[in-house]
Amino acid sequence: MAVVRVVGAGPAGSFAAMAALEAGAAVEIFEKSPFPRHKVCGEFLSPEVVEMLDRYGLTSPFASLRPARLERMSLFFGDRARTARFPEPAHGLSRHAFDRLLLDQALSRGAQLCREHAQHGHVIATGRKDAAPKGRRLFGFKAHFSGPANDAMELYFLPGYSYVGVSAIENGYTNVCGLAPEPALAGLNFDIDAYVNGHAPLARRLMGLRQSMAWMKTGPLVFGNRLTSDAGNRYLAGDQLSFIDPFTGSGILGALVTGSLAGQAAAMESDPREHLRNCRNRLRPSLRTAAFLRAALTSRWGQTVARYVPPQILFHITRPGI
Ligand SMILES: Cc1cc2nc3c(=O)[nH]c(=O)nc-3n(C[C@H](O)[C@H](O)[C@H](O)COP(=O)(O)OP(=O)(O)OC[C@H]3O[C@@H](n4cnc5c(N)ncnc54)[C@H](O)[C@@H]3O)c2cc1C
């Protein structure tokens, strides 16, 4: 293919661009939003992300941004915490810095950036779809805080289907990001301070921190249990294929893996159905597990049982293949 048009400059789009360039194609990236930009995200980069960055020669530009190193995960169910070490260190880096790094690298390797809303393209990496029936919807929120940071990815599970992640990012900041059902937030007029401070263990955790940006919100969030197929001759990547529940910390990894596959497939003009099969093989086990865990964690018994499951097991069963 002479020119691969990539729509979306998030992690999936930038990785697709780099993969297509590596396969010998010229690349145009279309991005509708001003860049760089903050984005609602836990900003947790799972250990395998480093391996994906390494494949594209990005280890040292990534390290130069001084991402926080995360050695442990702590899961909080009420006052009870379960802590485990990651098999390899994970990292915390703001999406402002991470997405800019990936896009800059794609551009420095020869991709052209078109700052516009695109209707058509070969690689579709436009992020998640937002439609959901009113009332049953979930919304996400995040803000950065300054103050003492630690090396743990902390996840607080709240009653109902809600959780909030607290973990360090670069420059000594801590990211606080969560999601909650619409009725719980609507009852508080979407006042996120009131929501997080209404949960005592989380309120205690945030007490020593100072908020450094206003809460950002996003939604509604709709999770996928299966991959979206596309009738046209296009290669889907990242959240366009499927949006995995954020508690897995696998979304960005999935975007890098499927973006890379989409860029190669587009450059080589291979069958889009083959691309979909490749993505399915990588993602299906973790999507299924995440759907099962979500169903379990929504119920009171599920949260009780989850307290006794070693966190390493929860971590392993939600990893996509790379
Ligand atoms: C609350 C929450 C917390 C999360 N926490 C984590 C976490 O801690 N770790 C993790 O790994 N994942 C996390 N995720 C998931 C992660 O954010 C996504 O999986 C990841 O952003 C997917 O990347 P992407 O490139 O597919 O899409 P995006 O990052 O959404 O990028 C899509 C880009 O396409 C652009 N675009 C859209 N339409 C067009 C168009 N028509 N023309 C041009 N440009 C267009 C958009 O402006 C955007 O920049 C979280 C998600 C949520 C909602």
XYZ file of C-alpha atoms and ligand atoms in Angstrom:
375
model
C 0.000 0.000 0.000
C 1.526 3.364 -1.007
C 0.147 5.407 1.907
C -1.378 4.026 5.087
C -3.915 6.438 6.626
C -4.104 5.973 10.389
C -7.054 7.616 12.162
C -6.315 8.464 15.824
C -2.990 9.343 17.455
C -3.433 7.537 20.766
C -1.150 4.606 21.666
C -2.816 2.299 19.092
C -2.561 4.836 16.256
C 1.051 5.823 16.935
C 2.122 2.176 17.193
C 0.251 1.362 13.976
C 2.077 4.230 12.283
C 5.487 2.998 13.461
C 4.732 -0.573 12.409
C 3.562 0.512 8.941
C 6.651 2.701 8.494
C 8.853 -0.218 9.512
C 7.089 -2.367 6.890
C 8.021 0.191 4.220
C 4.786 2.184 3.823
C 4.353 5.960 3.915
C 2.018 7.008 6.749
C -0.455 9.818 7.417
C -1.893 10.117 10.938
C -5.161 11.983 11.493
C -5.854 13.382 14.976
C -8.850 15.566 15.791
C -7.840 16.682 19.324
C -5.149 19.155 20.329
C -1.992 17.240 21.290
C -0.516 16.648 23.813
C -3.527 16.415 26.097
C -4.481 14.985 29.445
C -6.793 11.983 29.322
C -8.864 10.142 31.906
C -6.714 7.061 32.554
C -5.119 5.241 35.475
C -1.777 5.901 33.700
C -0.604 2.478 34.826
C 1.718 0.849 32.304
C 1.838 -2.888 32.880
C 5.260 -4.620 32.861
C 4.819 -5.934 29.303
C 4.523 -2.359 27.950
C 8.287 -1.968 28.387
C 8.843 -5.018 26.183
C 6.601 -3.551 23.474
C 8.472 -0.225 23.678
C 11.763 -2.093 23.429
C 10.679 -3.782 20.182
C 10.404 -0.308 18.626
C 13.629 1.072 20.118
C 11.789 3.315 22.584
C 13.338 2.149 25.860
C 15.644 5.092 26.373
C 13.270 7.901 25.256
C 10.717 6.336 27.647
C 13.239 6.152 30.518
C 14.246 9.789 29.908
C 10.695 10.845 30.907
C 11.435 9.333 34.346
C 8.228 7.315 34.754
C 7.467 6.219 38.327
C 8.527 2.638 39.001
C 5.755 0.534 40.523
C 6.846 -2.627 42.306
C 3.687 -3.721 44.109
C -0.070 -3.809 43.792
C -2.434 -3.438 46.723
C -6.096 -4.326 46.392
C -8.397 -2.799 49.027
C -11.770 -4.320 49.839
C -13.135 -2.074 52.569
C -10.416 -1.852 55.226
C -8.796 -5.078 54.158
C -5.773 -4.871 51.807
C -4.040 -7.623 49.840
C -0.569 -6.748 48.543
C 1.693 -8.569 46.094
C 4.798 -7.765 44.080
C 4.588 -7.495 40.298
C 6.603 -10.175 38.463
C 8.451 -7.316 36.713
C 8.216 -3.618 37.595
C 5.290 -1.700 36.127
C 5.418 2.056 35.466
C 3.339 5.178 35.949
C 3.489 7.915 33.327
C 0.877 10.557 32.468
C -0.933 10.118 29.156
C 0.128 13.707 28.435
C 3.760 12.529 28.346
C 3.268 8.954 27.070
C 1.026 9.718 24.089
C 3.239 12.638 23.093
C 6.323 10.400 23.209
C 4.735 7.823 20.890
C 3.387 10.384 18.430
C 6.699 12.300 18.310
C 8.512 9.043 17.587
C 6.135 8.165 14.753
C 6.613 11.648 13.269
C 10.393 11.579 13.624
C 10.385 8.276 11.681
C 8.558 9.879 8.767
C 4.800 9.873 9.479
C 2.860 13.011 8.486
C 0.368 14.465 10.985
C -2.962 15.895 9.754
C -4.758 17.707 12.544
C -8.286 16.974 11.463
C -11.313 14.801 12.117
C -11.085 12.012 9.539
C -14.041 10.076 8.148
C -12.011 7.417 6.359
C -8.770 5.559 6.860
C -7.061 2.199 6.631
C -6.189 1.791 10.334
C -9.007 2.840 12.659
C -7.580 3.674 16.101
C -10.185 6.173 17.252
C -10.656 4.903 20.810
C -13.706 3.504 22.520
C -17.330 3.814 21.495
C -19.521 5.594 24.014
C -23.127 4.538 23.489
C -24.864 2.979 26.520
C -28.397 2.911 27.863
C -29.035 5.714 30.364
C -29.125 4.687 34.007
C -26.840 1.651 33.678
C -23.851 3.697 32.621
C -20.427 4.036 34.221
C -18.333 7.208 34.200
C -14.593 7.633 34.684
C -12.723 10.441 36.466
C -9.138 11.378 37.223
C -6.912 14.097 38.711
C -3.246 14.466 39.604
C -2.111 15.131 43.154
C 1.197 16.211 44.686
C 2.570 14.888 47.974
C 4.356 11.751 49.144
C 4.318 9.036 46.459
C 4.965 5.318 46.918
C 5.785 2.360 44.647
C 2.386 0.615 44.804
C -0.494 0.529 42.363
C -3.386 0.771 44.825
C -6.892 -0.195 43.790
C -9.799 0.579 46.116
C -12.988 -1.376 45.409
C -16.099 0.518 46.509
C -19.600 -0.890 47.036
C -21.513 -1.507 43.786
C -19.347 -1.648 40.681
C -16.877 1.099 41.407
C -13.151 1.322 42.002
C -10.469 3.970 42.303
C -6.778 3.534 41.468
C -4.072 5.554 43.222
C -0.538 5.338 41.831
C 2.553 7.410 41.208
C 3.432 8.949 37.851
C 6.418 11.104 36.804
C 7.773 14.150 38.691
C 6.532 12.991 42.087
C 2.834 13.281 41.186
C 0.190 10.718 42.049
C -2.675 9.914 39.705
C -6.100 9.179 41.179
C -8.476 7.637 38.665
C -11.675 5.711 39.054
C -15.011 4.771 37.683
C -18.434 4.677 39.218
C -22.044 3.985 38.233
C -24.027 6.955 36.977
C -26.689 6.915 39.749
C -24.024 7.081 42.489
C -22.362 10.091 40.841
C -25.602 11.771 39.772
C -26.822 11.606 43.398
C -23.826 13.814 44.287
C -24.206 16.101 41.259
C -21.053 14.503 39.810
C -19.041 16.015 42.685
C -16.011 13.680 42.590
C -14.514 15.031 45.835
C -17.709 14.097 47.643
C -17.665 10.670 46.007
C -14.074 9.690 46.873
C -14.252 11.217 50.367
C -17.408 9.220 51.052
C -15.289 6.051 51.214
C -13.265 6.168 54.455
C -10.177 4.116 53.436
C -9.797 6.157 50.245
C -10.416 9.472 52.027
C -7.658 8.557 54.523
C -5.278 7.717 51.651
C -5.882 11.053 49.916
C -5.649 13.126 53.085
C -1.893 13.750 52.774
C -2.072 14.710 49.070
C -2.804 18.068 47.390
C -4.886 18.138 44.221
C -2.979 19.804 41.380
C -5.553 19.710 38.584
C -9.342 19.802 38.360
C -11.146 16.463 38.081
C -11.536 15.322 34.489
C -14.519 13.122 33.647
C -15.350 10.813 30.784
C -18.101 8.451 29.793
C -20.239 6.617 29.440
C -17.917 3.595 29.496
C -18.996 0.453 27.708
C -16.912 -2.697 28.058
C -16.548 -5.240 25.288
C -16.537 -8.985 25.819
C -15.727 -9.644 22.183
C -13.888 -7.885 19.396
C -15.709 -5.549 17.031
C -15.504 -6.814 13.479
C -15.545 -4.362 10.613
C -17.427 -4.947 7.394
C -15.176 -2.571 5.430
C -11.616 -3.118 4.295
C -10.170 -1.569 7.441
C -7.865 -2.633 10.252
C -9.218 -1.841 13.716
C -6.866 -1.316 16.662
C -6.919 -0.487 20.375
C -10.193 0.424 22.066
C -11.955 0.443 18.648
C -11.606 -3.325 18.692
C -12.745 -3.737 22.253
C -12.624 -1.797 25.515
C -11.287 -3.947 28.338
C -12.252 -3.116 31.902
C -9.634 -0.652 33.231
C -9.078 -2.525 36.518
C -6.987 -4.987 34.491
C -4.477 -2.231 33.601
C -4.265 -3.870 30.158
C -5.856 -1.270 27.858
C -2.663 0.462 26.787
C -0.824 -2.822 26.331
C -3.688 -4.096 24.157
C -3.566 -0.852 22.141
C 0.181 -1.237 21.494
C -0.165 -4.899 20.510
C -3.147 -4.473 18.201
C -1.866 -1.132 16.825
C 1.360 -2.812 15.838
C -0.533 -5.690 14.174
C -2.853 -3.268 12.347
C 0.021 -1.153 10.994
C 1.835 -4.224 9.643
C -1.346 -5.677 8.151
C -2.280 -2.375 6.465
C 1.204 -1.897 5.012
C 1.163 -5.431 3.612
C -2.490 -5.199 2.521
C -3.228 -8.502 4.216
C -6.776 -9.734 4.709
C -8.499 -7.644 7.463
C -10.204 -10.861 8.654
C -6.760 -12.346 9.285
C -5.865 -9.215 11.278
C -9.003 -9.687 13.367
C -8.124 -13.316 14.026
C -4.626 -12.320 15.169
C -6.047 -9.721 17.535
C -8.651 -12.146 18.844
C -5.979 -14.719 19.688
C -4.082 -12.116 21.712
C -7.025 -10.497 23.505
C -9.830 -13.018 23.895
C -8.625 -14.786 27.058
C -8.142 -11.527 28.982
C -11.471 -10.076 27.743
C -13.319 -13.171 28.920
C -11.606 -13.186 32.300
C -12.258 -9.476 32.801
C -15.959 -9.970 31.984
C -16.189 -12.831 34.476
C -14.407 -10.860 37.214
C -16.601 -7.823 36.574
C -19.721 -9.934 36.995
C -18.296 -11.401 40.213
C -17.110 -8.080 41.649
C -20.506 -6.476 41.016
C -21.994 -8.742 43.665
C -21.313 -8.583 47.393
C -20.289 -12.270 47.500
C -17.862 -11.666 44.642
C -16.067 -8.891 46.543
C -15.919 -11.152 49.607
C -14.432 -14.023 47.593
C -11.987 -11.691 45.804
C -10.450 -10.765 49.174
C -9.048 -14.280 49.391
C -7.751 -14.653 45.820
C -4.003 -13.928 45.662
C -3.552 -10.654 43.705
C -0.833 -12.289 41.538
C -3.476 -14.643 40.151
C -5.862 -11.772 39.345
C -2.964 -10.020 37.602
C -1.896 -13.015 35.504
C -5.327 -14.004 34.261
C -6.070 -10.548 32.858
C -2.913 -10.137 30.703
C -3.277 -10.027 26.901
C -0.719 -11.980 24.840
C 2.045 -9.831 23.358
C -11.210 5.385 33.618
C -10.182 4.680 32.764
C -8.987 4.271 33.328
C -8.042 3.573 32.548
N -6.849 3.209 33.122
C -5.953 2.504 32.405
C -4.687 2.144 32.968
O -4.366 2.504 34.110
N -3.833 1.401 32.215
C -4.139 0.994 30.949
O -3.339 0.281 30.327
N -5.310 1.378 30.358
C -6.204 2.122 31.053
N -7.367 2.532 30.457
C -7.616 2.157 29.054
C -6.816 3.043 28.098
O -7.090 4.406 28.358
C -7.200 2.718 26.654
O -7.184 1.320 26.468
C -6.248 3.380 25.634
O -6.381 4.781 25.697
C -6.592 2.909 24.228
O -5.789 3.582 23.294
P -6.343 3.894 21.818
O -5.177 4.428 21.074
O -7.079 2.731 21.312
O -7.454 5.031 22.017
P -7.320 6.521 22.565
O -6.201 6.623 23.532
O -8.689 6.890 23.026
O -6.938 7.384 21.288
C -7.850 7.593 20.243
C -7.494 8.908 19.546
O -8.266 9.019 18.350
C -8.664 10.365 18.173
N -9.832 10.347 17.265
C -11.045 9.786 17.510
N -11.849 9.898 16.417
C -11.107 10.544 15.465
C -11.370 10.936 14.129
N -12.535 10.663 13.516
N -10.412 11.611 13.440
C -9.204 11.872 14.024
N -8.905 11.519 15.298
C -9.831 10.841 16.007
C -8.969 10.828 19.595
O -8.923 12.248 19.692
C -7.855 10.131 20.392
O -6.705 10.966 20.542
C -8.317 3.277 31.190
C -9.499 3.737 30.622
C -10.432 4.429 31.388
C -11.697 4.926 30.751
